Amino acid sequence: MKNILIIGSAGQIGSELTPELRKRYGNSKVVAGIHKTKPPRELFESGPVERVDVTDKEQLFPVIKKYKIDTIYNLAALLSVVGEANPLEAWHVGMNGLLNVLEVSREYRCAVFTPSSIGAFGLSTPLDNTPQDTIQRPQTMYGVTKVAGELLSDYYFKRFDVDTRSVRYPGIISNVTPPGGGTTDYAVEIFYAAVKEKKFTCPISSKTFLDMMYMPDALEAAIQLMEVDPSRLKHRNSFNVTAMSFCPEMIAAEIRRHIPDFEMNYKIDPIKQSIAESWPNKMDDSCAREEWNWNPKYDLPMMAEDMLRVIKKKCQGGK
Ligand code: AKB
């Protein structure tokens, strides 16, 4: 029987993963862990909510006991750009938080999903068709915590038999909760700007490619990986997963198919640009496809059409 805790339920992924898991496993089975971000009302109305600061064991352990949690989705993290402004905080949340999650999981036998990222790679990684197993020397504190987190999670699996699993997410595009503080945020912001103002100033240069994924596929990746029979897994922490790879001028062209007078200007942000250049252009995710049937549904045209439809509706509703 699955009793699930989501740490970071009010964040970009958590705010959509929580209702999806509640739909699949039952509302009372999925505890929404919240910390700083103000959670939406629906989170409280649809199931249990607990205050969980991942860096504080005294808050985490009693929640695991109270709800007999057997699966944890650990989504707490500072994204790449905000992590560069607060590197010690990024380390504290990413590493001390993960260590607490792994320790509680060792004691209470929980399975753990902790997302890694394309941020776990760096300039010395092959950036085209980035292999599953390759050089990982990231330049950001976010990336350092992601590589160290992958290693630590594999260590807990091998040494203590904790069922740890993870994917390396690309930029995630969504329309419920904004990402906040990442290098790939432009690929979300562009849609709101296109609908509201028909123009966008892009912080990343026109031909910089990055892997991306639409939220429904990102949710499916996390749930599918946690469901798969462990005997199929040759890898654990962490799987390359991607759904599309594009550069700013390609997403602008796609938006122009729906909003022909959409204008794009560029004002390059040097921090974002240098991070983006150190990340893969396109990952090879064949191991995820082979080991647990990863198969994303949304490509760039399908994602753009859906994003514009939802955001237009939201804007008309005055939200
Ligand atoms: C970021 O840009 O920092 C994140 C990521 C790719 O992990 N969206």
Short mmCIF file of C-alpha atoms and ligand atoms in Angstrom, two decimals:
data_model
loop_
_atom_site.label_atom_id
_atom_site.label_comp_id
_atom_site.label_asym_id
_atom_site.label_seq_id
_atom_site.Cartn_x
_atom_site.Cartn_y
_atom_site.Cartn_z
CA MET A 1 0.00 0.00 0.00
CA LYS A 2 1.46 3.37 -0.99
CA ASN A 3 1.51 6.18 1.58
CA ILE A 4 3.27 9.06 -0.10
CA LEU A 5 4.93 12.26 1.17
CA ILE A 6 5.76 15.00 -1.31
CA ILE A 7 8.37 17.43 -0.02
CA GLY A 8 7.92 20.71 -1.88
CA SER A 9 4.23 20.30 -2.76
CA ALA A 10 3.72 24.00 -3.50
CA GLY A 11 6.60 24.29 -6.00
CA GLN A 12 6.56 24.06 -9.81
CA ILE A 13 6.52 20.23 -9.98
CA GLY A 14 4.94 19.57 -6.57
CA SER A 15 1.85 21.68 -7.27
CA GLU A 16 0.98 19.37 -10.19
CA LEU A 17 2.46 16.09 -8.92
CA THR A 18 0.43 16.24 -5.69
CA PRO A 19 -3.04 16.29 -7.36
CA GLU A 20 -1.91 13.70 -9.92
CA LEU A 21 -0.75 11.29 -7.19
CA ARG A 22 -3.93 11.96 -5.18
CA LYS A 23 -5.98 11.10 -8.28
CA ARG A 24 -4.09 7.82 -8.77
CA TYR A 25 -3.60 6.60 -5.18
CA GLY A 26 -6.40 8.34 -3.22
CA ASN A 27 -6.48 11.74 -1.52
CA SER A 28 -5.82 10.53 2.01
CA LYS A 29 -2.76 8.54 0.86
CA VAL A 30 -0.79 11.55 -0.37
CA VAL A 31 0.59 14.02 2.18
CA ALA A 32 1.50 17.45 0.79
CA GLY A 33 4.66 18.71 2.50
CA ILE A 34 4.86 22.49 2.40
CA HIS A 35 7.52 24.93 3.58
CA LYS A 36 8.03 28.54 2.43
CA THR A 37 5.90 28.85 -0.70
CA LYS A 38 2.23 29.69 -0.04
CA PRO A 39 0.22 26.63 -1.10
CA PRO A 40 -3.00 26.90 -3.11
CA ARG A 41 -6.31 26.32 -1.28
CA GLU A 42 -7.04 23.12 -3.24
CA LEU A 43 -4.01 21.43 -1.67
CA PHE A 44 -5.63 21.69 1.80
CA GLU A 45 -9.10 20.84 0.54
CA SER A 46 -8.09 17.65 -1.25
CA GLY A 47 -5.94 15.86 1.35
CA PRO A 48 -3.51 16.01 4.27
CA VAL A 49 -0.98 18.84 4.46
CA GLU A 50 2.03 19.05 6.82
CA ARG A 51 4.74 21.64 7.34
CA VAL A 52 8.02 19.95 6.36
CA ASP A 53 11.35 21.75 6.20
CA VAL A 54 13.56 19.11 4.59
CA THR A 55 16.62 20.47 6.39
CA ASP A 56 14.99 19.88 9.79
CA LYS A 57 14.92 16.23 10.92
CA GLU A 58 12.65 17.13 13.85
CA GLN A 59 9.91 18.07 11.37
CA LEU A 60 10.50 15.25 8.91
CA PHE A 61 10.67 12.13 11.09
CA PRO A 62 7.31 12.61 12.94
CA VAL A 63 5.44 13.07 9.61
CA ILE A 64 6.87 9.81 8.26
CA LYS A 65 5.76 8.00 11.44
CA LYS A 66 2.33 9.65 11.68
CA TYR A 67 1.25 8.71 8.13
CA LYS A 68 3.26 5.44 7.84
CA ILE A 69 4.94 6.89 4.74
CA ASP A 70 6.57 4.35 2.41
CA THR A 71 7.37 6.59 -0.59
CA ILE A 72 8.93 10.08 -0.60
CA TYR A 73 9.11 12.48 -3.55
CA ASN A 74 11.85 14.87 -2.45
CA LEU A 75 11.41 17.98 -4.62
CA ALA A 76 13.07 20.58 -2.38
CA ALA A 77 15.83 22.49 -4.20
CA LEU A 78 17.08 25.95 -5.19
CA LEU A 79 17.26 26.10 -9.00
CA SER A 80 20.44 26.99 -10.92
CA VAL A 81 20.33 30.81 -11.09
CA VAL A 82 18.98 31.39 -7.59
CA GLY A 83 21.50 28.78 -6.36
CA GLU A 84 24.35 30.88 -7.78
CA ALA A 85 23.10 33.85 -5.74
CA ASN A 86 22.88 31.68 -2.58
CA PRO A 87 25.37 28.81 -3.00
CA LEU A 88 25.49 27.84 0.69
CA GLU A 89 21.70 27.71 0.93
CA ALA A 90 21.61 25.64 -2.31
CA TRP A 91 24.05 23.17 -0.73
CA HIS A 92 22.14 23.12 2.58
CA VAL A 93 18.76 22.36 1.00
CA GLY A 94 20.12 20.07 -1.73
CA MET A 95 22.54 18.02 0.36
CA ASN A 96 21.61 18.25 4.04
CA GLY A 97 17.96 17.96 3.01
CA LEU A 98 18.65 14.88 0.91
CA LEU A 99 20.72 13.31 3.70
CA ASN A 100 17.76 13.72 6.08
CA VAL A 101 15.43 12.12 3.53
CA LEU A 102 17.82 9.21 2.98
CA GLU A 103 18.32 8.68 6.71
CA VAL A 104 14.60 8.64 7.45
CA SER A 105 14.14 6.26 4.50
CA ARG A 106 16.82 3.95 5.85
CA GLU A 107 15.06 3.81 9.21
CA TYR A 108 11.45 3.53 7.94
CA ARG A 109 12.17 1.63 4.66
CA CYS A 110 10.80 4.30 2.29
CA ALA A 111 11.39 4.43 -1.46
CA VAL A 112 12.80 7.82 -2.55
CA PHE A 113 12.50 9.87 -5.75
CA THR A 114 14.84 12.88 -5.92
CA PRO A 115 15.04 14.69 -9.26
CA SER A 116 18.43 15.37 -10.75
CA SER A 117 18.81 17.69 -13.74
CA ILE A 118 20.62 18.55 -16.96
CA GLY A 119 22.42 20.84 -14.49
CA ALA A 120 24.40 17.77 -13.37
CA PHE A 121 26.46 18.13 -16.58
CA GLY A 122 29.12 20.67 -17.50
CA LEU A 123 31.31 21.94 -20.34
CA SER A 124 33.53 18.83 -20.37
CA THR A 125 30.46 16.61 -20.95
CA PRO A 126 29.69 15.71 -24.60
CA LEU A 127 26.83 18.15 -25.18
CA ASP A 128 25.29 16.44 -28.24
CA ASN A 129 23.55 13.13 -27.56
CA THR A 130 24.88 13.32 -24.01
CA PRO A 131 25.32 9.69 -22.92
CA GLN A 132 23.68 8.22 -19.83
CA ASP A 133 27.06 7.50 -18.23
CA THR A 134 29.57 10.26 -18.93
CA ILE A 135 31.75 13.02 -17.47
CA GLN A 136 29.86 15.18 -14.93
CA ARG A 137 31.77 18.31 -13.91
CA PRO A 138 29.08 21.02 -13.50
CA GLN A 139 29.99 24.67 -12.97
CA THR A 140 27.04 25.69 -10.73
CA MET A 141 26.36 24.88 -7.08
CA TYR A 142 22.99 23.51 -8.24
CA GLY A 143 24.84 21.08 -10.50
CA VAL A 144 27.34 20.17 -7.77
CA THR A 145 24.45 19.23 -5.45
CA LYS A 146 22.78 17.24 -8.24
CA VAL A 147 25.89 15.14 -8.99
CA ALA A 148 26.63 14.66 -5.28
CA GLY A 149 22.94 13.80 -4.74
CA GLU A 150 23.07 11.15 -7.49
CA LEU A 151 26.16 9.59 -5.87
CA LEU A 152 24.71 9.73 -2.37
CA SER A 153 21.44 8.17 -3.51
CA ASP A 154 23.30 5.33 -5.26
CA TYR A 155 25.38 4.89 -2.09
CA TYR A 156 22.26 4.51 0.07
CA PHE A 157 20.86 1.99 -2.40
CA LYS A 158 24.01 -0.15 -2.50
CA ARG A 159 25.04 0.20 1.14
CA PHE A 160 21.66 0.28 2.93
CA ASP A 161 19.26 -1.10 0.30
CA VAL A 162 17.18 2.10 0.24
CA ASP A 163 15.07 2.07 -2.96
CA THR A 164 16.35 5.34 -4.48
CA ARG A 165 15.42 6.35 -8.05
CA SER A 166 15.87 9.55 -10.07
CA VAL A 167 15.66 11.25 -13.45
CA ARG A 168 17.77 14.08 -14.86
CA TYR A 169 15.01 16.53 -15.76
CA PRO A 170 15.52 19.01 -18.58
CA GLY A 171 13.84 22.44 -18.40
CA ILE A 172 10.23 21.84 -17.39
CA ILE A 173 7.53 23.87 -19.10
CA SER A 174 4.28 24.29 -17.18
CA ASN A 175 1.34 26.64 -16.66
CA VAL A 176 0.23 26.18 -13.05
CA THR A 177 3.10 27.35 -10.80
CA PRO A 178 6.02 29.34 -12.25
CA PRO A 179 9.51 27.75 -11.90
CA GLY A 180 11.38 30.62 -10.20
CA GLY A 181 15.15 30.89 -10.42
CA GLY A 182 16.19 28.55 -13.23
CA THR A 183 18.14 28.96 -16.45
CA THR A 184 15.36 27.37 -18.52
CA ASP A 185 12.59 29.62 -17.09
CA TYR A 186 12.57 31.63 -20.32
CA ALA A 187 10.72 28.77 -22.01
CA VAL A 188 7.81 29.31 -19.60
CA GLU A 189 7.94 33.12 -19.40
CA ILE A 190 7.81 33.44 -23.20
CA PHE A 191 4.27 32.02 -23.30
CA TYR A 192 2.85 34.45 -20.71
CA ALA A 193 4.57 37.36 -22.51
CA ALA A 194 3.27 36.18 -25.91
CA VAL A 195 -0.33 36.01 -24.68
CA LYS A 196 -0.26 39.24 -22.65
CA GLU A 197 1.98 41.52 -24.75
CA LYS A 198 2.79 39.72 -28.00
CA LYS A 199 6.49 40.32 -27.34
CA PHE A 200 9.31 38.87 -25.25
CA THR A 201 12.87 39.84 -24.36
CA CYS A 202 14.86 36.62 -24.25
CA PRO A 203 17.81 36.27 -21.82
CA ILE A 204 19.36 33.36 -23.77
CA SER A 205 20.91 33.74 -27.20
CA SER A 206 18.86 32.74 -30.25
CA LYS A 207 20.76 29.55 -31.13
CA THR A 208 21.44 28.05 -27.68
CA PHE A 209 19.87 24.58 -27.61
CA LEU A 210 18.57 22.97 -24.40
CA ASP A 211 16.51 19.89 -23.60
CA MET A 212 12.95 20.60 -22.44
CA MET A 213 9.82 18.71 -21.34
CA TYR A 214 6.14 19.55 -20.85
CA MET A 215 4.82 19.01 -17.32
CA PRO A 216 2.46 16.07 -18.09
CA ASP A 217 5.48 14.09 -19.33
CA ALA A 218 7.57 15.17 -16.32
CA LEU A 219 4.88 13.85 -13.95
CA GLU A 220 4.61 10.62 -15.91
CA ALA A 221 8.40 10.14 -15.75
CA ALA A 222 8.46 10.41 -11.94
CA ILE A 223 5.46 8.15 -11.38
CA GLN A 224 6.40 5.58 -14.03
CA LEU A 225 9.97 5.23 -12.71
CA MET A 226 8.73 4.76 -9.13
CA GLU A 227 6.27 2.09 -10.33
CA VAL A 228 8.61 -0.04 -12.42
CA ASP A 229 9.71 -3.50 -11.27
CA PRO A 230 13.15 -2.88 -9.71
CA SER A 231 14.61 -5.98 -11.36
CA ARG A 232 14.48 -4.09 -14.70
CA LEU A 233 16.68 -1.24 -13.46
CA LYS A 234 20.35 -1.30 -14.38
CA HIS A 235 20.65 2.39 -13.48
CA ARG A 236 19.03 4.26 -10.60
CA ASN A 237 20.50 7.69 -9.91
CA SER A 238 19.91 9.12 -12.35
CA PHE A 239 18.29 8.54 -15.77
CA ASN A 240 18.62 10.98 -18.70
CA VAL A 241 15.09 11.88 -19.85
CA THR A 242 14.13 14.34 -22.55
CA ALA A 243 11.12 15.14 -24.73
CA MET A 244 12.28 17.94 -27.05
CA SER A 245 15.35 20.05 -27.74
CA PHE A 246 15.07 23.59 -29.09
CA CYS A 247 16.69 27.03 -29.10
CA PRO A 248 14.92 30.39 -28.48
CA GLU A 249 14.41 31.15 -32.19
CA MET A 250 12.64 27.80 -32.66
CA ILE A 251 10.18 28.35 -29.81
CA ALA A 252 9.53 31.90 -31.09
CA ALA A 253 8.78 30.51 -34.57
CA GLU A 254 6.38 27.97 -33.05
CA ILE A 255 4.55 30.71 -31.12
CA ARG A 256 4.28 32.78 -34.35
CA ARG A 257 2.26 29.94 -35.91
CA HIS A 258 -0.46 30.88 -33.36
CA ILE A 259 0.32 34.60 -32.79
CA PRO A 260 1.75 35.82 -36.14
CA ASP A 261 2.75 39.30 -34.87
CA PHE A 262 4.71 37.94 -31.86
CA GLU A 263 8.04 39.81 -31.52
CA MET A 264 11.19 38.46 -29.91
CA ASN A 265 14.14 40.62 -28.80
CA TYR A 266 17.30 39.52 -27.04
CA LYS A 267 19.01 40.94 -23.95
CA ILE A 268 21.47 38.24 -22.96
CA ASP A 269 21.85 37.57 -19.24
CA PRO A 270 25.52 36.56 -18.89
CA ILE A 271 24.93 34.20 -15.93
CA LYS A 272 22.03 32.37 -17.58
CA GLN A 273 23.84 32.25 -20.92
CA SER A 274 27.03 30.75 -19.49
CA ILE A 275 25.02 28.14 -17.54
CA ALA A 276 22.95 27.28 -20.63
CA GLU A 277 26.10 26.84 -22.74
CA SER A 278 27.49 24.36 -20.20
CA TRP A 279 24.37 22.14 -20.35
CA PRO A 280 23.54 19.48 -22.97
CA ASN A 281 22.02 20.49 -26.29
CA LYS A 282 20.28 17.14 -26.38
CA MET A 283 20.57 14.11 -24.10
CA ASP A 284 20.48 10.47 -25.12
CA ASP A 285 17.67 8.96 -23.02
CA SER A 286 17.75 5.45 -24.51
CA CYS A 287 18.50 3.79 -21.13
CA ALA A 288 15.27 5.20 -19.66
CA ARG A 289 13.41 4.01 -22.76
CA GLU A 290 14.86 0.50 -22.43
CA GLU A 291 14.76 0.05 -18.67
CA TRP A 292 11.31 1.48 -17.84
CA ASN A 293 9.62 2.29 -21.18
CA TRP A 294 10.08 6.07 -21.03
CA ASN A 295 8.13 7.50 -23.96
CA PRO A 296 7.15 11.19 -23.78
CA LYS A 297 3.97 12.38 -25.52
CA TYR A 298 4.56 16.09 -26.09
CA ASP A 299 6.88 17.54 -28.74
CA LEU A 300 7.43 21.28 -29.34
CA PRO A 301 4.30 21.92 -31.51
CA MET A 302 1.96 19.98 -29.19
CA MET A 303 3.38 21.61 -26.05
CA ALA A 304 3.21 25.14 -27.52
CA GLU A 305 -0.39 24.70 -28.65
CA ASP A 306 -1.47 23.46 -25.23
CA MET A 307 0.49 26.14 -23.31
CA LEU A 308 -1.07 28.93 -25.38
CA ARG A 309 -4.58 27.47 -25.01
CA VAL A 310 -4.30 27.19 -21.20
CA ILE A 311 -2.61 30.56 -20.65
CA LYS A 312 -5.11 32.39 -22.91
CA LYS A 313 -7.93 30.88 -20.84
CA LYS A 314 -6.22 31.84 -17.57
CA CYS A 315 -5.69 35.42 -18.77
CA GLN A 316 -9.32 35.73 -19.93
CA GLY A 317 -10.43 34.49 -16.49
CA GLY A 318 -8.38 37.31 -14.95
CA LYS A 319 -6.03 34.93 -13.11
C1 AKB B 1 17.05 25.23 -14.04
O1 AKB B 1 17.03 25.85 -15.10
O2 AKB B 1 17.79 25.49 -13.09
C2 AKB B 1 16.16 24.01 -13.91
C3 AKB B 1 16.83 22.77 -14.39
C4 AKB B 1 17.05 22.54 -15.82
O3 AKB B 1 17.18 21.94 -13.60
N1 AKB B 1 14.95 24.23 -14.66
#
